[in-house]
Tab-separated table of C-alpha atoms and ligand atoms in Angstrom:
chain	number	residue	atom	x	y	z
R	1	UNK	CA	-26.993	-94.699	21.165
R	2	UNK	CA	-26.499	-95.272	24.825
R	3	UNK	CA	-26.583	-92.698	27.615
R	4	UNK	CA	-23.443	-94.019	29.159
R	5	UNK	CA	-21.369	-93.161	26.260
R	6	UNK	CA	-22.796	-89.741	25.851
R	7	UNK	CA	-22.044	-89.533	29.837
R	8	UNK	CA	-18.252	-90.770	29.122
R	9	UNK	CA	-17.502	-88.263	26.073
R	10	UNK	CA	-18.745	-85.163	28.243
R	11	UNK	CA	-16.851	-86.384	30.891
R	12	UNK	CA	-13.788	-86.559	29.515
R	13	UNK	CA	-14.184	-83.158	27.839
R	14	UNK	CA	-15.340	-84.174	24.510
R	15	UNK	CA	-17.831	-81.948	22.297
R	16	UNK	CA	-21.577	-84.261	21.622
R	17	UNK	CA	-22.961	-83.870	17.993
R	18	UNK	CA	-26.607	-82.383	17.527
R	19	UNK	CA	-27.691	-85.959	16.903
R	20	UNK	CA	-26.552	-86.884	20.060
R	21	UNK	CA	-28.195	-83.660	21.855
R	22	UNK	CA	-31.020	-84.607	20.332
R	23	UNK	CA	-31.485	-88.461	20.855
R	24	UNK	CA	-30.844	-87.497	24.722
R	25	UNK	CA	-33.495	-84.987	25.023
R	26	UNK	CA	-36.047	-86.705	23.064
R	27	UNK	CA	-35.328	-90.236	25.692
R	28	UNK	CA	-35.292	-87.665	28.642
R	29	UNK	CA	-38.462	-85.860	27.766
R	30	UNK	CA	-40.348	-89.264	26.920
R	31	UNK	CA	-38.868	-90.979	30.184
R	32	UNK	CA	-36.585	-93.151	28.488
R	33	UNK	CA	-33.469	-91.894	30.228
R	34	UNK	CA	-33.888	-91.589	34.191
R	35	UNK	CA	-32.719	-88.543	36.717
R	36	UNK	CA	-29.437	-90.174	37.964
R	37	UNK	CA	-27.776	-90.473	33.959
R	38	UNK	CA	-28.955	-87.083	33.323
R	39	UNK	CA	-27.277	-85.891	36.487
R	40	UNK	CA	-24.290	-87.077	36.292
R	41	UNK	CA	-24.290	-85.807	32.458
R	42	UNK	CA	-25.588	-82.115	33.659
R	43	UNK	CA	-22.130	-82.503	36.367
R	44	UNK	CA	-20.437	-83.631	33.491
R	45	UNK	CA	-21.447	-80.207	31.414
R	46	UNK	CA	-20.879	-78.186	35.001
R	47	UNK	CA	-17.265	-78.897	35.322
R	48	UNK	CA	-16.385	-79.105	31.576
R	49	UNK	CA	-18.898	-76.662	29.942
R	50	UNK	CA	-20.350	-76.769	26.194
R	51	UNK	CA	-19.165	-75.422	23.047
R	52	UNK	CA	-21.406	-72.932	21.414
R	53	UNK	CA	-22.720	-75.465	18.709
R	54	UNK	CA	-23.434	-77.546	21.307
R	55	UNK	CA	-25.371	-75.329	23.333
R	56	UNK	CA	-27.679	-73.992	20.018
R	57	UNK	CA	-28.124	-77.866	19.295
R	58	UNK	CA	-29.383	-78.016	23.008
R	59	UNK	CA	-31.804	-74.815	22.927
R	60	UNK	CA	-33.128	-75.903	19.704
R	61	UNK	CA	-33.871	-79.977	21.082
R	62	UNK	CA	-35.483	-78.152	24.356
R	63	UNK	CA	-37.469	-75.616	22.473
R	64	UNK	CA	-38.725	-78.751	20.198
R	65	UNK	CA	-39.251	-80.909	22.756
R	66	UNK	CA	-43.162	-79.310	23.351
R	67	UNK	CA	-45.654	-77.364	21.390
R	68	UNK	CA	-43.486	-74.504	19.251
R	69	UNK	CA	-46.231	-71.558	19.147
R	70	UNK	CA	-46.853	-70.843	15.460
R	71	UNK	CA	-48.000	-67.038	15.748
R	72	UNK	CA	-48.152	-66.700	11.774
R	73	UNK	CA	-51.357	-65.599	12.321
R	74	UNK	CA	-50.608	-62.685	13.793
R	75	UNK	CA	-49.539	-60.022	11.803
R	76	UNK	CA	-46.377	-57.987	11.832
R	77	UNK	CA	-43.015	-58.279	13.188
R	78	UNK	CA	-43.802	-59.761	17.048
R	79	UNK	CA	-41.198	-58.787	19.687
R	80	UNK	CA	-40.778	-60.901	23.150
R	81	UNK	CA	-39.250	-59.293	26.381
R	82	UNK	CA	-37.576	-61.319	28.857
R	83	UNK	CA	-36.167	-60.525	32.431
R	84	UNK	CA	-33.711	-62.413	34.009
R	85	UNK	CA	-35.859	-61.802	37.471
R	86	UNK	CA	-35.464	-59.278	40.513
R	87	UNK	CA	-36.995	-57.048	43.095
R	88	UNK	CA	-39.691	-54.280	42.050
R	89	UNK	CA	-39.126	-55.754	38.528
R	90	UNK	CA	-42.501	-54.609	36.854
R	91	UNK	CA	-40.663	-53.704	33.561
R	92	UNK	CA	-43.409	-55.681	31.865
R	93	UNK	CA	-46.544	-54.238	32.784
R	94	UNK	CA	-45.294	-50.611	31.547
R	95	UNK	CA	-43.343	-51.149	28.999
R	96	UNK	CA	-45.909	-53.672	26.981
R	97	UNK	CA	-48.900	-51.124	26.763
R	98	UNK	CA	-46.329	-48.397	26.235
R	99	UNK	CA	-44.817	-50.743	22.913
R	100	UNK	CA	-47.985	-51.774	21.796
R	101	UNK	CA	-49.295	-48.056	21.678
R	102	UNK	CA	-46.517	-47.175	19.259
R	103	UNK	CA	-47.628	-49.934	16.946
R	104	UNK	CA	-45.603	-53.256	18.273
R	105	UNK	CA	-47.293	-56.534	18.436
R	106	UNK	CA	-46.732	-57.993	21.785
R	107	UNK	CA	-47.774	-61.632	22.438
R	108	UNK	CA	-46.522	-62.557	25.424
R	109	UNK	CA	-46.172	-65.298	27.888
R	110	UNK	CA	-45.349	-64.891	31.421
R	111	UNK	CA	-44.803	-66.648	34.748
R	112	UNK	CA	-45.910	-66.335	38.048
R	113	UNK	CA	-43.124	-65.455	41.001
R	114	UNK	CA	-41.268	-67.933	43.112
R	115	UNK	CA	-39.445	-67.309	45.899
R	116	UNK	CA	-37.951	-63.833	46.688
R	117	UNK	CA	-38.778	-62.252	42.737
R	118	UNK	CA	-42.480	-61.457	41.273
R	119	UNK	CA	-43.950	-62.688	38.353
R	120	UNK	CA	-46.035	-60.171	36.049
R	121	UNK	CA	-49.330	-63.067	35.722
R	122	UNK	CA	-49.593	-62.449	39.814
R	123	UNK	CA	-49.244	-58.660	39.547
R	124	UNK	CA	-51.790	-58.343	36.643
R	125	UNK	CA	-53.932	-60.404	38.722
R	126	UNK	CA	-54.047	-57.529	41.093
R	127	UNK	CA	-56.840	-56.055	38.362
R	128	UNK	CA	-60.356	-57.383	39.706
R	129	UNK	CA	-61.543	-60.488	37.119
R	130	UNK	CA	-58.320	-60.019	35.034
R	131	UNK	CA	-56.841	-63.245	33.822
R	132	UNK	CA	-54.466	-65.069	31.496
R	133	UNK	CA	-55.636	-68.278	31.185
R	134	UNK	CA	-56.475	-67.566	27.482
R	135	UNK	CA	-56.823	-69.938	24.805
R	136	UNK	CA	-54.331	-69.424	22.020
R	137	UNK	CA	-56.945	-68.263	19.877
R	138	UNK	CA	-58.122	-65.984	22.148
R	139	UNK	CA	-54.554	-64.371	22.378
R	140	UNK	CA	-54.225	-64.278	18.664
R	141	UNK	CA	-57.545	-62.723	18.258
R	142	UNK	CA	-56.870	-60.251	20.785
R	143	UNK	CA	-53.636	-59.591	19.755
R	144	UNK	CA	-54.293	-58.670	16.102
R	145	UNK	CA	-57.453	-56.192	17.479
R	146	UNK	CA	-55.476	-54.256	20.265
R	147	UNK	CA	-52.073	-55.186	19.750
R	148	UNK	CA	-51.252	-56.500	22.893
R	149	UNK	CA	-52.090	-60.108	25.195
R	150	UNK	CA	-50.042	-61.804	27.710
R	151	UNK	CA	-51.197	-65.180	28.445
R	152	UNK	CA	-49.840	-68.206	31.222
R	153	UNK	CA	-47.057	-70.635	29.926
R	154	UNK	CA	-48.557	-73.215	28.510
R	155	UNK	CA	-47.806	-76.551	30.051
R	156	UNK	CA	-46.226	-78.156	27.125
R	157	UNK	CA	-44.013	-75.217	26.097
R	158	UNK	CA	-40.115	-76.720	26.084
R	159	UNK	CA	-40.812	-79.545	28.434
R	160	UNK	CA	-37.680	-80.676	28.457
R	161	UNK	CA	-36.468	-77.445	29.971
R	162	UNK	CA	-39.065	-77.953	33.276
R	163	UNK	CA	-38.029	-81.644	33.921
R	164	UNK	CA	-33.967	-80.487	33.247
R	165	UNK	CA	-34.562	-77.149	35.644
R	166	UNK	CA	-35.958	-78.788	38.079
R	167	UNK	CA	-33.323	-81.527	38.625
R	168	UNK	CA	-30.503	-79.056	38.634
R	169	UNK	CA	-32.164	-77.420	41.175
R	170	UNK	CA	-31.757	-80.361	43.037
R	171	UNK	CA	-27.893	-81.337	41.828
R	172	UNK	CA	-26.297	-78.000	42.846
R	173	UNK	CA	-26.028	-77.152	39.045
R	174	UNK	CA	-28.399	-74.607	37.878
R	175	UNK	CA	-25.245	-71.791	37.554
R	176	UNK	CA	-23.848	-73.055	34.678
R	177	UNK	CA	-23.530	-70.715	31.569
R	178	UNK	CA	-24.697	-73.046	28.862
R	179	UNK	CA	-27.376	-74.662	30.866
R	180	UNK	CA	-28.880	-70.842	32.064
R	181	UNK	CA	-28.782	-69.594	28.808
R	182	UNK	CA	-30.326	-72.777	26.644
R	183	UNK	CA	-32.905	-73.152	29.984
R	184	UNK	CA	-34.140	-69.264	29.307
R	185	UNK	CA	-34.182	-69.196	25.251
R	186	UNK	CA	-35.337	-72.624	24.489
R	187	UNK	CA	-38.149	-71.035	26.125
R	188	UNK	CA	-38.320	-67.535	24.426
R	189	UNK	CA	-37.959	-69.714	20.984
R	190	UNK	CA	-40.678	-71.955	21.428
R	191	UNK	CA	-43.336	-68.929	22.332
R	192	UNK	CA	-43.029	-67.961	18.490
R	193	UNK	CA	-41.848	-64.240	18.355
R	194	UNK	CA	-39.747	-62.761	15.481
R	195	UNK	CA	-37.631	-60.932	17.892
R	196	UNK	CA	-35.874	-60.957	21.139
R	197	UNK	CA	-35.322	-58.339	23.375
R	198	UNK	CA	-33.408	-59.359	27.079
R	199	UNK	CA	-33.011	-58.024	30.151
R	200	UNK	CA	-30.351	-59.611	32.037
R	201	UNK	CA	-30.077	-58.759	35.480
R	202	UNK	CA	-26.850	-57.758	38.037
R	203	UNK	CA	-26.350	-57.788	41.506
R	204	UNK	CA	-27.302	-58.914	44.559
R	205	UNK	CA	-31.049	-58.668	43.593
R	206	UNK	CA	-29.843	-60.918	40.376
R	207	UNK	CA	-29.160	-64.319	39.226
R	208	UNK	CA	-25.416	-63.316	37.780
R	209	UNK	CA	-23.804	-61.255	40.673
R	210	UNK	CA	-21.201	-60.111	38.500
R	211	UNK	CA	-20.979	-57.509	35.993
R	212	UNK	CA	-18.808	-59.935	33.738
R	213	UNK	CA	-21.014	-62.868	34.528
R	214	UNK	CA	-24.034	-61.142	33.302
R	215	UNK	CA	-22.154	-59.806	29.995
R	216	UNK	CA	-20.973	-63.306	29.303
R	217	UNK	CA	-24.864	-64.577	29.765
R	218	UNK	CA	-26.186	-61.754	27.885
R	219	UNK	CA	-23.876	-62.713	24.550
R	220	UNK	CA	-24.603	-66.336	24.842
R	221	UNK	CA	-28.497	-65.920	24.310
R	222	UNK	CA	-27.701	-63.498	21.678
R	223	UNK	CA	-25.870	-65.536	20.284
R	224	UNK	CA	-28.324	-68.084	20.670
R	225	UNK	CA	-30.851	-65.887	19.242
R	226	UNK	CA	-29.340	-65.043	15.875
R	227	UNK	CA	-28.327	-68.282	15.135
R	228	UNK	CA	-31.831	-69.821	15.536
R	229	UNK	CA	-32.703	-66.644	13.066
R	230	UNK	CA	-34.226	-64.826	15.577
R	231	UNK	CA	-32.819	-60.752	16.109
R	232	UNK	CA	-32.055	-60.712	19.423
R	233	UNK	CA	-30.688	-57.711	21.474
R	234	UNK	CA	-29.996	-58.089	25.004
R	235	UNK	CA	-29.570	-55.069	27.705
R	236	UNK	CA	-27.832	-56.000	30.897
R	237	UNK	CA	-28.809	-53.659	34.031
R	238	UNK	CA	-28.765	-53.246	37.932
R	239	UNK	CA	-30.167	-54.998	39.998
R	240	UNK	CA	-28.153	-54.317	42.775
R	241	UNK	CA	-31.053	-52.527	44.792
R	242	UNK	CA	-34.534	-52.739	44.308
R	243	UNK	CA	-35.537	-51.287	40.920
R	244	UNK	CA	-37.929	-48.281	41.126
R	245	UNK	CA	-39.546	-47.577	44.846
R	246	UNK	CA	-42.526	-50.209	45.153
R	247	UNK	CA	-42.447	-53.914	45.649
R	248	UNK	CA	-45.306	-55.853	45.612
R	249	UNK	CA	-48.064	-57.021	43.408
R	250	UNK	CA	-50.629	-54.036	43.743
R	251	UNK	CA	-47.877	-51.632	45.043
R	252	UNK	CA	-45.653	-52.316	41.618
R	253	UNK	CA	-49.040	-52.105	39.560
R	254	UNK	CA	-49.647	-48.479	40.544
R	255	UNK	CA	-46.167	-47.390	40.179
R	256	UNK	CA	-46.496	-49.153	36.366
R	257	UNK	CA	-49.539	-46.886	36.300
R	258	UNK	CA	-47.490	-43.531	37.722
R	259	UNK	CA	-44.856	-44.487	35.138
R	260	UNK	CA	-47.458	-44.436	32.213
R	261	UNK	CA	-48.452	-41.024	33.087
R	262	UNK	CA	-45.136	-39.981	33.284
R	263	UNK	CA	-44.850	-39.427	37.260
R	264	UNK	CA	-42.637	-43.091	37.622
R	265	UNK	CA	-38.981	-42.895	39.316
R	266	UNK	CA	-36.214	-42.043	37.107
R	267	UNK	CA	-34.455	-45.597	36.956
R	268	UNK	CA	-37.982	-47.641	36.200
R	269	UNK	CA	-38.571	-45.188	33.388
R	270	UNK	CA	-35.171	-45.026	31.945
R	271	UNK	CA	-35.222	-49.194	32.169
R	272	UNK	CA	-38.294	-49.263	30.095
R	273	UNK	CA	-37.552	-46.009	27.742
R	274	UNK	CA	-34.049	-47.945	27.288
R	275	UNK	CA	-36.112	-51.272	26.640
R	276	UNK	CA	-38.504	-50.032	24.609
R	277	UNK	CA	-35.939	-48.156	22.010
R	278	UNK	CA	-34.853	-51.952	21.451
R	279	UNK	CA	-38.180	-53.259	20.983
R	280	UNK	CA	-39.066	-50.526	18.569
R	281	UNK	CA	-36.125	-51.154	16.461
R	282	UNK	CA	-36.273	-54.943	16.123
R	283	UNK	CA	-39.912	-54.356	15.363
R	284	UNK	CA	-39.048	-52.148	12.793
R	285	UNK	CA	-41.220	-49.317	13.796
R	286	UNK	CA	-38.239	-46.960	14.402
R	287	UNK	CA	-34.845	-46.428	12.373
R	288	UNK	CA	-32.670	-45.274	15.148
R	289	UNK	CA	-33.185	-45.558	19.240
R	290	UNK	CA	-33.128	-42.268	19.481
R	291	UNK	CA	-36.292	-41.978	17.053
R	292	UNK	CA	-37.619	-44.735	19.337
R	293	UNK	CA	-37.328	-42.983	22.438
R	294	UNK	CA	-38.663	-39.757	21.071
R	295	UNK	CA	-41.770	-42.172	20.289
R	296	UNK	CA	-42.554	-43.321	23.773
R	297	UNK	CA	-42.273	-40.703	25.252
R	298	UNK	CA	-44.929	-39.644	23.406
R	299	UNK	CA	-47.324	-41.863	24.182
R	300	UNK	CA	-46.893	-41.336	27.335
R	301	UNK	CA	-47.665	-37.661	27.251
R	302	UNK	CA	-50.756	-37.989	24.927
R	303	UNK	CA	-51.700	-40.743	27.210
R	304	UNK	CA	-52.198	-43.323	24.348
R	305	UNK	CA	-49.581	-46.152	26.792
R	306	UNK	CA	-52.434	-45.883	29.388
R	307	UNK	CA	-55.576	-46.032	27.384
R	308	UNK	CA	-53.601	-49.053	26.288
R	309	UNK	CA	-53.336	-50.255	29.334
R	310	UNK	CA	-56.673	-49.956	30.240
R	311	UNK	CA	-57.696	-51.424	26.706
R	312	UNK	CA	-55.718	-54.528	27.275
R	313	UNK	CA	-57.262	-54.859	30.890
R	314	UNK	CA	-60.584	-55.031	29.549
R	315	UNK	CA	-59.843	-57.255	26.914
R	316	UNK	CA	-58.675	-59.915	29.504
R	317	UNK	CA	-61.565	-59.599	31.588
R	318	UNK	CA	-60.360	-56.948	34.127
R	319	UNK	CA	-62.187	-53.950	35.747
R	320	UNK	CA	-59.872	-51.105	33.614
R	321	UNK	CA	-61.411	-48.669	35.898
R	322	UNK	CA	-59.123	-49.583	38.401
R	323	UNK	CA	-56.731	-47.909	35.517
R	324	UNK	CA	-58.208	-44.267	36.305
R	325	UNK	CA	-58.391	-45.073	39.775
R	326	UNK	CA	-55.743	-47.110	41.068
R	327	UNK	CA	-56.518	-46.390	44.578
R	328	UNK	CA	-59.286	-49.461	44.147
R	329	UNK	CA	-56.503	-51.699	44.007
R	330	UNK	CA	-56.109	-54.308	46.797
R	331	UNK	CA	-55.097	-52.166	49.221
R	332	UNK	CA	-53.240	-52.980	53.013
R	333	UNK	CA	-54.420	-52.001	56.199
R	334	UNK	CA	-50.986	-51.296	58.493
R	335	UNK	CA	-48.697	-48.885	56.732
R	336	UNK	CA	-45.978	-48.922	59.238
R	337	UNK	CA	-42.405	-46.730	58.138
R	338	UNK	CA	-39.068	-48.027	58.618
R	339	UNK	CA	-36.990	-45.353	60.702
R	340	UNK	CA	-33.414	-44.781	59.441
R	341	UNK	CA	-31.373	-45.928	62.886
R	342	UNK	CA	-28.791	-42.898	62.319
R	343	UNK	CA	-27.541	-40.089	59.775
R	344	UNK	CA	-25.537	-40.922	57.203
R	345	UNK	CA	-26.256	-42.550	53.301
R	346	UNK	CA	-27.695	-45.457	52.520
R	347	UNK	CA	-24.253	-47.281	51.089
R	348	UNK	CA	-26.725	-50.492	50.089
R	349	UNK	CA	-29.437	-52.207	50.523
R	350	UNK	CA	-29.354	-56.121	50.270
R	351	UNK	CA	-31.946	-56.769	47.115
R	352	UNK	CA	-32.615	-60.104	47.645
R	353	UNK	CA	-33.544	-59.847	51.332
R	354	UNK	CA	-35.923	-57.182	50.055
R	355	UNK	CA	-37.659	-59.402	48.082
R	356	UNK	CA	-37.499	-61.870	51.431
R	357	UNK	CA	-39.290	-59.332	53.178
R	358	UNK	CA	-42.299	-58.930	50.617
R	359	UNK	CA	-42.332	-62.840	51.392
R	360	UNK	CA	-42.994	-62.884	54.779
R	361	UNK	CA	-45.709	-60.139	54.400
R	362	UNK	CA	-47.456	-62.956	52.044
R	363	UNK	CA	-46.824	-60.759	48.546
R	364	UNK	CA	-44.275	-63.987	47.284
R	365	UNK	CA	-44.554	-67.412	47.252
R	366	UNK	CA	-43.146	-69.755	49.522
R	367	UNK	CA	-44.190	-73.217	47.998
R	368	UNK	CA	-45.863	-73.038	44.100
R	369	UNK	CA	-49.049	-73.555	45.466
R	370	UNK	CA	-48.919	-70.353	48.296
R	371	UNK	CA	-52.111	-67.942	48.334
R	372	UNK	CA	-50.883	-64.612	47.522
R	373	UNK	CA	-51.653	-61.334	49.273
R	374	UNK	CA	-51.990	-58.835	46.594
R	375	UNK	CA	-52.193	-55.979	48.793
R	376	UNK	CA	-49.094	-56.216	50.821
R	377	UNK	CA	-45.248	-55.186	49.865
R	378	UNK	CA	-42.696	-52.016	50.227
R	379	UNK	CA	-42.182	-48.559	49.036
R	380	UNK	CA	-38.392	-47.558	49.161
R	381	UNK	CA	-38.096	-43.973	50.068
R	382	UNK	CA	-34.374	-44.326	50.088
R	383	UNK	CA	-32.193	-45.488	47.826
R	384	UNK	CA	-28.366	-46.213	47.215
R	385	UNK	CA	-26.485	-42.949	47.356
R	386	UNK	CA	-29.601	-41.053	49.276
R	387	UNK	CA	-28.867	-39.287	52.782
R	388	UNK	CA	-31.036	-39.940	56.028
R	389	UNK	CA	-31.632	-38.466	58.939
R	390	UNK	CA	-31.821	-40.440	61.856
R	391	UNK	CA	-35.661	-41.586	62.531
R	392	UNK	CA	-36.811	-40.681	58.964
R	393	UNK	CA	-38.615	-43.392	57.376
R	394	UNK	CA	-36.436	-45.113	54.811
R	395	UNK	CA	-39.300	-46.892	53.540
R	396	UNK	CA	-43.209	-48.058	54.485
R	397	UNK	CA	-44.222	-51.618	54.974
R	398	UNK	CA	-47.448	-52.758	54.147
R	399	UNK	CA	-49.193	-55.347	55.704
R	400	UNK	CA	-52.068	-57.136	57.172
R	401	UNK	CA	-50.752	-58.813	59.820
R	402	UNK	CA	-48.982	-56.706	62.619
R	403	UNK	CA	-46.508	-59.229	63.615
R	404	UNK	CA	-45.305	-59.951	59.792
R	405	UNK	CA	-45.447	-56.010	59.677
R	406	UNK	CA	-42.729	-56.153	62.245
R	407	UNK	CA	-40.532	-58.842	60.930
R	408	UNK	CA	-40.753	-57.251	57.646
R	409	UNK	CA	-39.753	-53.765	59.408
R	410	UNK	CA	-36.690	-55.630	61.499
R	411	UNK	CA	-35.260	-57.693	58.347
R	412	UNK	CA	-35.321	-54.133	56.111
R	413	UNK	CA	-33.380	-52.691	58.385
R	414	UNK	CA	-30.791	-55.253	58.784
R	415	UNK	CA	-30.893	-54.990	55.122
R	416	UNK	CA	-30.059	-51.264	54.536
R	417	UNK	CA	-26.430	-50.358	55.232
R	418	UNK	CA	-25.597	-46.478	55.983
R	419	UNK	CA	-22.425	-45.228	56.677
R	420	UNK	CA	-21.053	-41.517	56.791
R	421	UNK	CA	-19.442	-41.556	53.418
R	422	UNK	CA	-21.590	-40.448	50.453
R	423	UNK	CA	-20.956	-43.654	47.560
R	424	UNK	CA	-21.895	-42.896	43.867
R	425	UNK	CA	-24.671	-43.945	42.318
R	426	UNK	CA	-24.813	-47.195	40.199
R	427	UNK	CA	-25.193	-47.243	36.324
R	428	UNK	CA	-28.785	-48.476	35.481
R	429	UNK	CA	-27.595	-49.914	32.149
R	430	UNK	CA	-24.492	-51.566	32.205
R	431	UNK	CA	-24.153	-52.484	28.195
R	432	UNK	CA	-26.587	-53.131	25.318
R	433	UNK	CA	-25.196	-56.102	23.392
R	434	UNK	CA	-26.113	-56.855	20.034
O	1	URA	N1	-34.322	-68.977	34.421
O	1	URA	C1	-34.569	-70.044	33.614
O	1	URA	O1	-35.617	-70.129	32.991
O	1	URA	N2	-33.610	-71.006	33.514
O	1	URA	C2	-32.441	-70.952	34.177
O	1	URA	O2	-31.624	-71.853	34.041
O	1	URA	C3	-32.212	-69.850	35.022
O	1	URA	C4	-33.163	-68.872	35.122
């Protein structure tokens, strides 16, 4: 086979065979096949797109391509969670303890942030001496005692995937259906769960802008899913603002906290209420969502999804006092508000360039190897469809660093647009999609 031939069919808008997926993933992972052919074949795929046999043949060579977790050992049905990535998105560190407290095996791998989103490994990091550099063992162990461990990506999990994302970063072709969608479940299907539950963000906070573009994304990993015999459910939701009030890695860890005692804003614990119905289901520990619902909300009353919490902190080698008293987080030393310039309502507030401001303030990474500050971030006071009064403080910055605290303050601002006209608020979940 050559890769000149595979270039030329894709090119000319012909469909490749899984043995020709294949054979070019396995010479791309090993090196055999350099960056400029697989360029021009990922252009190729841009401009004419993949068929969806094509695209499971893809998933399944990238998900192959590395170690493919075996968690037989683990017992029960276990369910994965993925986000698609936003602002204030802390879905994980609530929603995990609140699943695993209502019987769900969670073994879970996560990232750290990049750019202007978070990653849950930095924000559980905010726990003194907690970390996730586990062996696999370890997270098996752990997982079958307390029902619950979230461990660091392995290196060799879908290779292929990390040497393909990175050169379509590079080749202006990352937003391609086929390519998003075999990039984030050739992933999910090599960490080894029995189920799939997805959270695909929309908005200017998300990766799909669109409503339809996230729908379309949302049944192509479904799709995905199933066919590699995996039940997969994916939820697409707003992320059109900042979701819940804090963001930041200590700042999003208490609100987690709030949210497991049941004092969490309305949207954050409707996302992980809706979430966790799904999880339940596929898991098999509930019959209906509704039953599933009725469940977590539960635990969170009897206070079972924090003693979880605090369980799973200790078992990772975190102080889970800082669980009872999450004022002993890292904490900032400037709290400075942001004053509303006039009256009106907040008609949006640019997601993204929230997530830009939590940046500069040192709570994101700039580069992959950037020294986070834990301590720093935003709490919204104000959201989309909220009146202000002129000089009220639509949120607080916090920060170390005066001068950051001010950029931060100045680029919020800009961010926020009020005008005298009260606008409706946005749907939270914009379809479940089975
Ligand atoms: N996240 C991924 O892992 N891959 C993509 O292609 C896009 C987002």
């Amino acid at each position: 086979m050559r890769m000149y031939d595979i270039i030329m069919k894709k090119r000319n808008g012909g469909s490749l065979s899984g043995e020709e997926i294949r054979w070019m993933i396995g010479e791309y992972t090993a090196g055999r096949i350099p960056d400029y052919q697989m360029s021009a074949f990922l252009m190729a795929v841009y401009f004419r797109g993949m068929g969806e046999d094509e695209t499971l043949e893809l998933t399944m060579a990238m998900a192959r391509s590395g170690e493919m977790l075996d968690l037989s050992g683990i017992q029960g049905i276990k369910v994965d969670k993925h986000s698609t990535g936003g602002v204030g998105d802390k879905t994980s560190l609530a929603l995990t303890p609140m699943v695993a407290a209502c019987g769900i095996r969670v073994a879970k791998m996560s990232g750290r942030g990049l750019g202007h989103t978070g990653g849950t490994i930095d924000k559980l990091e905010s726990f003194r001496g907690f970390s996730t550099e586990i062996s696999t063992e370890q997270f098996e162990e752990q997982v079958n005692r307390i029902g619950i461990s979230i461990m660091g990506q392995t290196a060799d999990l879908a290779p292929a995937d990390k040497k393909l994302y990175a050169l379509r970063d590079v080749t202006a072709t990352v937003d391609q259906m086929a390519l998003i969608a075999s990039s984030i479940m050739s992933k999910k299907l090599a960490a080894g769960a029995d189920a799939i539950v997805l959270d695909v963000k929309t908005g200017s906070g998300a990766f799909m802008k669109t409503e339809e573009d996230a729908k379309a994304l949302a049944r192509e990993m479904v799709r995905i899913g199933n066919g590699a015999g995996k039940h997969t459910i994916a939820i697409v939701s707003e992320m059109g603002q900042p979701l819940g009030n804090a963001v930041g890695n200590a700042l999003e860890v208490q609100e987690a906290i709030a949210t497991l005692r049941g004092e969490g804003p309305e949207d954050f614990t409707e996302l992980c209420l809706t979430l966790g119905s799904c999880m339940l289901v596929a898991g098999k520990k509930a019959g209906t969502t509704q039953e599933a619902r009725e469940m977590l909300q539960k635990v969170i009353e009897d206070g079972s999804a924090l003693n979880k919490l605090a369980e799973f902190v200790q078992a990772q080698g975190g102080d889970a006092g800082q669980v009872w008293h999450p004022e002993t987080l890292p904490a900032a030393a400037i709290h400075m508000p942001v004053p509303a310039p006039e009256d009106g309502y907040i008609q949006a507030i640019q997601c993204e360039e929230v997530g830009n401001c939590s940046m500069i303030l040192g709570g994101g990474r700039v580069t992959k190897d950037s020294v986070l500050d834990l301590s720093v971030g935003l709490i919204l006071h104000k959201k989309v469809g909220d009146p202000v009064k002129q000089g009220e403080a639509m949120a607080t910055i916090y920060a170390n660093d005066p001068e950051k605290a001010k950029e931060a303050a100045a680029r919020y601002t800009a961010a926020c647009r009020i005008g005298q006209q009260p606008v409706e608020k946005q749907k939270l979940i914009k379809a479940v999609i089975q």
